[in-house]
Amino acid sequence: MMGRFGGLVFVLLCLTAITATSNTEGDILNAWKAVLKDPNGVLKTWDPTLVNPCTYFHVTCNLENSVTRLDLESAGLSGPLIPQLGDLSNLQYLEVYNNSISGAIPVEFGKLNKLLSLDLYMNKLSGPIPSSLGNLTSLRFLRLNNNKLSGIIPIEVLGLISYGSLQIMNVADNHLAGSVHKNKSGIVTTTIIQDAKVY
């Protein structure tokens, strides 16, 4: 009898943990929605009264109801990225290209250690590329081209070529100084695209 009761308690605790994660991630997404302009109503299903953000359009989750993918490319969105997005601990794909997203890339994105693809190209992002992105050793695709980023590519980010999984880095058409060339590390080739011209 106690064994069954203990098992039921364990199941309830697991469900509580999953619900808590879903609520936290839903709060994050709705905090982002609150600062975005969405003229096409792309985010209209992002309803803060829903327990589970996995029911939102453009959001994909794993079996534990944790957000793994955000697909908001070419959605007509404008406004900033928010630091809280760095707390989406299971996020693998952040696809926000071809919008009018502005402001800085949050340093907190360096906490997204499961991220495979960071596609922020064709926006209006400005400021430096955060060195914290060098923590993303699982990252395969880093596309930041066609923005207004400035400074240099941090050495920590370039280090992803040697000790990470980076296959493509495109930072062309920004205001970045210096130039880099195609690099080869063992049998893995990382293509880096950057304008040589200093603006």
Short mmCIF file of C-alpha atoms in Angstrom, two decimals:
data_model
loop_
_atom_site.label_atom_id
_atom_site.label_comp_id
_atom_site.label_asym_id
_atom_site.label_seq_id
_atom_site.Cartn_x
_atom_site.Cartn_y
_atom_site.Cartn_z
CA MET A 1 0.00 0.00 0.00
CA MET A 2 2.78 2.40 0.95
CA GLY A 3 4.61 1.44 -2.23
CA ARG A 4 1.66 2.50 -4.37
CA PHE A 5 1.23 5.67 -2.34
CA GLY A 6 4.93 6.48 -2.70
CA GLY A 7 4.71 5.88 -6.45
CA LEU A 8 1.72 8.20 -6.72
CA VAL A 9 3.57 10.91 -4.80
CA PHE A 10 6.56 10.53 -7.16
CA VAL A 11 4.33 10.86 -10.23
CA LEU A 12 2.64 13.94 -8.78
CA LEU A 13 6.01 15.51 -8.01
CA CYS A 14 7.17 14.86 -11.59
CA LEU A 15 3.99 16.40 -13.00
CA THR A 16 4.42 19.40 -10.71
CA ALA A 17 8.01 19.87 -11.90
CA ILE A 18 6.96 19.69 -15.57
CA THR A 19 4.12 22.16 -14.97
CA ALA A 20 6.47 24.53 -13.14
CA THR A 21 8.91 24.41 -16.07
CA SER A 22 6.09 25.05 -18.53
CA ASN A 23 4.81 27.98 -16.48
CA THR A 24 8.28 29.52 -16.21
CA GLU A 25 8.92 29.18 -19.93
CA GLY A 26 5.47 30.52 -20.74
CA ASP A 27 6.23 33.54 -18.53
CA ILE A 28 9.47 34.10 -20.44
CA LEU A 29 7.78 33.94 -23.84
CA ASN A 30 4.99 36.27 -22.74
CA ALA A 31 7.52 38.73 -21.28
CA TRP A 32 9.14 38.80 -24.72
CA LYS A 33 5.78 39.14 -26.47
CA ALA A 34 5.00 42.15 -24.24
CA VAL A 35 7.94 44.15 -25.65
CA LEU A 36 7.53 43.12 -29.30
CA LYS A 37 5.45 44.80 -31.96
CA ASP A 38 3.50 42.13 -33.82
CA PRO A 39 1.52 43.80 -36.63
CA ASN A 40 0.67 40.47 -38.27
CA GLY A 41 -0.66 38.83 -35.10
CA VAL A 42 1.89 36.02 -35.30
CA LEU A 43 2.02 35.74 -31.49
CA LYS A 44 -1.74 35.86 -30.86
CA THR A 45 -1.76 32.24 -29.58
CA TRP A 46 0.82 33.13 -26.90
CA ASP A 47 -1.78 33.30 -24.16
CA PRO A 48 -0.45 33.87 -20.62
CA THR A 49 -3.51 32.15 -19.13
CA LEU A 50 -2.51 28.82 -20.69
CA VAL A 51 -0.43 26.54 -18.47
CA ASN A 52 1.62 25.07 -21.30
CA PRO A 53 3.52 27.20 -23.87
CA CYS A 54 3.83 24.10 -26.06
CA THR A 55 0.36 24.91 -27.41
CA TYR A 56 1.64 28.23 -28.81
CA PHE A 57 2.15 28.54 -32.56
CA HIS A 58 5.82 28.75 -33.63
CA VAL A 59 6.95 26.94 -30.45
CA THR A 60 8.19 23.34 -30.37
CA CYS A 61 8.68 21.36 -27.15
CA ASN A 62 10.22 18.06 -26.07
CA LEU A 63 8.36 15.24 -24.31
CA GLU A 64 8.83 17.03 -20.98
CA ASN A 65 6.94 20.09 -22.31
CA SER A 66 10.07 22.22 -22.34
CA VAL A 67 10.67 24.62 -25.22
CA THR A 68 13.26 23.36 -27.72
CA ARG A 69 12.58 25.54 -30.74
CA LEU A 70 11.30 29.03 -31.59
CA ASP A 71 10.50 29.60 -35.28
CA LEU A 72 9.69 33.27 -35.81
CA GLU A 73 11.46 33.95 -39.08
CA SER A 74 9.99 36.54 -41.49
CA ALA A 75 7.20 37.35 -39.03
CA GLY A 76 7.26 41.15 -39.23
CA LEU A 77 8.31 41.45 -35.59
CA SER A 78 10.13 44.45 -34.13
CA GLY A 79 11.51 45.18 -30.68
CA PRO A 80 14.34 43.74 -28.57
CA LEU A 81 15.55 40.32 -27.57
CA ILE A 82 15.19 39.93 -23.80
CA PRO A 83 17.75 38.48 -21.35
CA GLN A 84 15.18 36.00 -19.97
CA LEU A 85 15.35 34.04 -23.24
CA GLY A 86 18.68 32.77 -21.90
CA ASP A 87 16.70 30.80 -19.29
CA LEU A 88 15.06 28.55 -21.90
CA SER A 89 17.44 25.80 -20.82
CA ASN A 90 16.44 23.21 -23.45
CA LEU A 91 16.30 25.57 -26.41
CA GLN A 92 18.06 24.12 -29.47
CA TYR A 93 16.90 26.41 -32.30
CA LEU A 94 16.32 30.15 -32.14
CA GLU A 95 15.13 31.19 -35.60
CA VAL A 96 14.29 34.90 -35.59
CA TYR A 97 15.82 35.98 -38.90
CA ASN A 98 14.38 38.48 -41.38
CA ASN A 99 12.51 40.68 -38.90
CA SER A 100 13.21 44.13 -37.44
CA ILE A 101 14.58 42.98 -34.09
CA SER A 102 16.78 45.70 -32.60
CA GLY A 103 19.04 46.36 -29.63
CA ALA A 104 21.80 44.14 -28.30
CA ILE A 105 22.24 40.38 -28.28
CA PRO A 106 21.80 39.56 -24.58
CA VAL A 107 24.87 38.28 -22.74
CA GLU A 108 22.52 35.73 -21.14
CA PHE A 109 22.32 33.83 -24.45
CA GLY A 110 25.61 32.29 -23.33
CA LYS A 111 23.57 30.09 -20.95
CA LEU A 112 21.77 28.31 -23.81
CA ASN A 113 24.16 25.36 -23.71
CA LYS A 114 21.92 23.07 -25.80
CA LEU A 115 21.61 25.56 -28.64
CA LEU A 116 22.41 24.14 -32.08
CA SER A 117 21.35 27.05 -34.29
CA LEU A 118 21.27 30.78 -33.56
CA ASP A 119 19.81 32.55 -36.59
CA LEU A 120 19.40 36.27 -35.99
CA TYR A 121 20.40 37.50 -39.45
CA MET A 122 18.61 40.24 -41.40
CA ASN A 123 17.52 42.27 -38.38
CA LYS A 124 18.59 45.58 -36.83
CA LEU A 125 20.72 44.27 -33.96
CA SER A 126 23.50 46.53 -32.73
CA GLY A 127 26.38 46.51 -30.26
CA PRO A 128 29.04 43.82 -29.88
CA ILE A 129 28.79 40.07 -30.28
CA PRO A 130 28.79 38.85 -26.65
CA SER A 131 31.85 36.82 -25.67
CA SER A 132 29.49 34.62 -23.65
CA LEU A 133 28.39 32.96 -26.91
CA GLY A 134 31.74 31.18 -26.66
CA ASN A 135 30.11 28.95 -24.02
CA LEU A 136 27.83 27.39 -26.64
CA THR A 137 29.96 24.37 -27.52
CA SER A 138 26.99 22.56 -29.11
CA LEU A 139 26.33 25.43 -31.53
CA ARG A 140 26.59 24.40 -35.19
CA PHE A 141 25.18 27.45 -36.97
CA LEU A 142 25.75 31.06 -35.95
CA ARG A 143 24.27 33.46 -38.48
CA LEU A 144 24.33 37.12 -37.47
CA ASN A 145 24.80 38.67 -40.90
CA ASN A 146 22.96 41.76 -42.15
CA ASN A 147 22.65 43.58 -38.83
CA LYS A 148 24.39 46.61 -37.31
CA LEU A 149 26.75 44.74 -34.97
CA SER A 150 30.06 46.43 -34.18
CA GLY A 151 33.47 45.64 -32.67
CA ILE A 152 35.33 42.40 -33.34
CA ILE A 153 34.37 38.74 -33.13
CA PRO A 154 35.34 37.74 -29.58
CA ILE A 155 38.17 35.23 -29.34
CA GLU A 156 35.88 33.08 -27.18
CA VAL A 157 33.42 32.79 -30.07
CA LEU A 158 36.18 32.03 -32.57
CA GLY A 159 37.29 29.31 -30.14
CA LEU A 160 34.13 27.38 -30.98
CA ILE A 161 35.90 26.37 -34.18
CA SER A 162 38.55 24.48 -32.22
CA TYR A 163 36.69 23.07 -29.22
CA GLY A 164 33.05 23.36 -30.28
CA SER A 165 30.77 22.06 -33.02
CA LEU A 166 30.57 25.23 -35.12
CA GLN A 167 30.12 24.57 -38.84
CA ILE A 168 28.99 27.96 -40.17
CA MET A 169 29.49 31.44 -38.81
CA ASN A 170 28.16 34.28 -40.95
CA VAL A 171 28.71 37.79 -39.64
CA ALA A 172 28.90 39.62 -42.99
CA ASP A 173 27.22 42.96 -43.61
CA ASN A 174 27.68 44.39 -40.14
CA HIS A 175 30.05 47.04 -38.79
CA LEU A 176 32.64 44.55 -37.55
CA ALA A 177 36.37 45.27 -37.78
CA GLY A 178 38.98 42.88 -39.13
CA SER A 179 38.72 39.82 -41.32
CA VAL A 180 38.91 36.09 -40.96
CA HIS A 181 39.30 33.30 -43.46
CA LYS A 182 38.00 29.80 -43.95
CA ASN A 183 39.36 27.58 -41.20
CA LYS A 184 39.89 23.84 -41.08
CA SER A 185 40.14 21.80 -37.88
CA GLY A 186 40.76 18.11 -38.49
CA ILE A 187 38.00 16.75 -40.71
CA VAL A 188 35.52 19.41 -39.61
CA THR A 189 35.40 22.56 -41.70
CA THR A 190 34.00 25.77 -40.28
CA THR A 191 33.10 28.43 -42.80
CA ILE A 192 33.39 31.97 -41.46
CA ILE A 193 32.00 34.80 -43.52
CA GLN A 194 32.95 38.33 -42.52
CA ASP A 195 33.56 41.53 -44.40
CA ALA A 196 37.19 42.59 -44.43
CA LYS A 197 36.26 46.26 -44.70
CA VAL A 198 36.32 48.29 -41.49
CA TYR A 199 33.37 50.70 -41.40
#
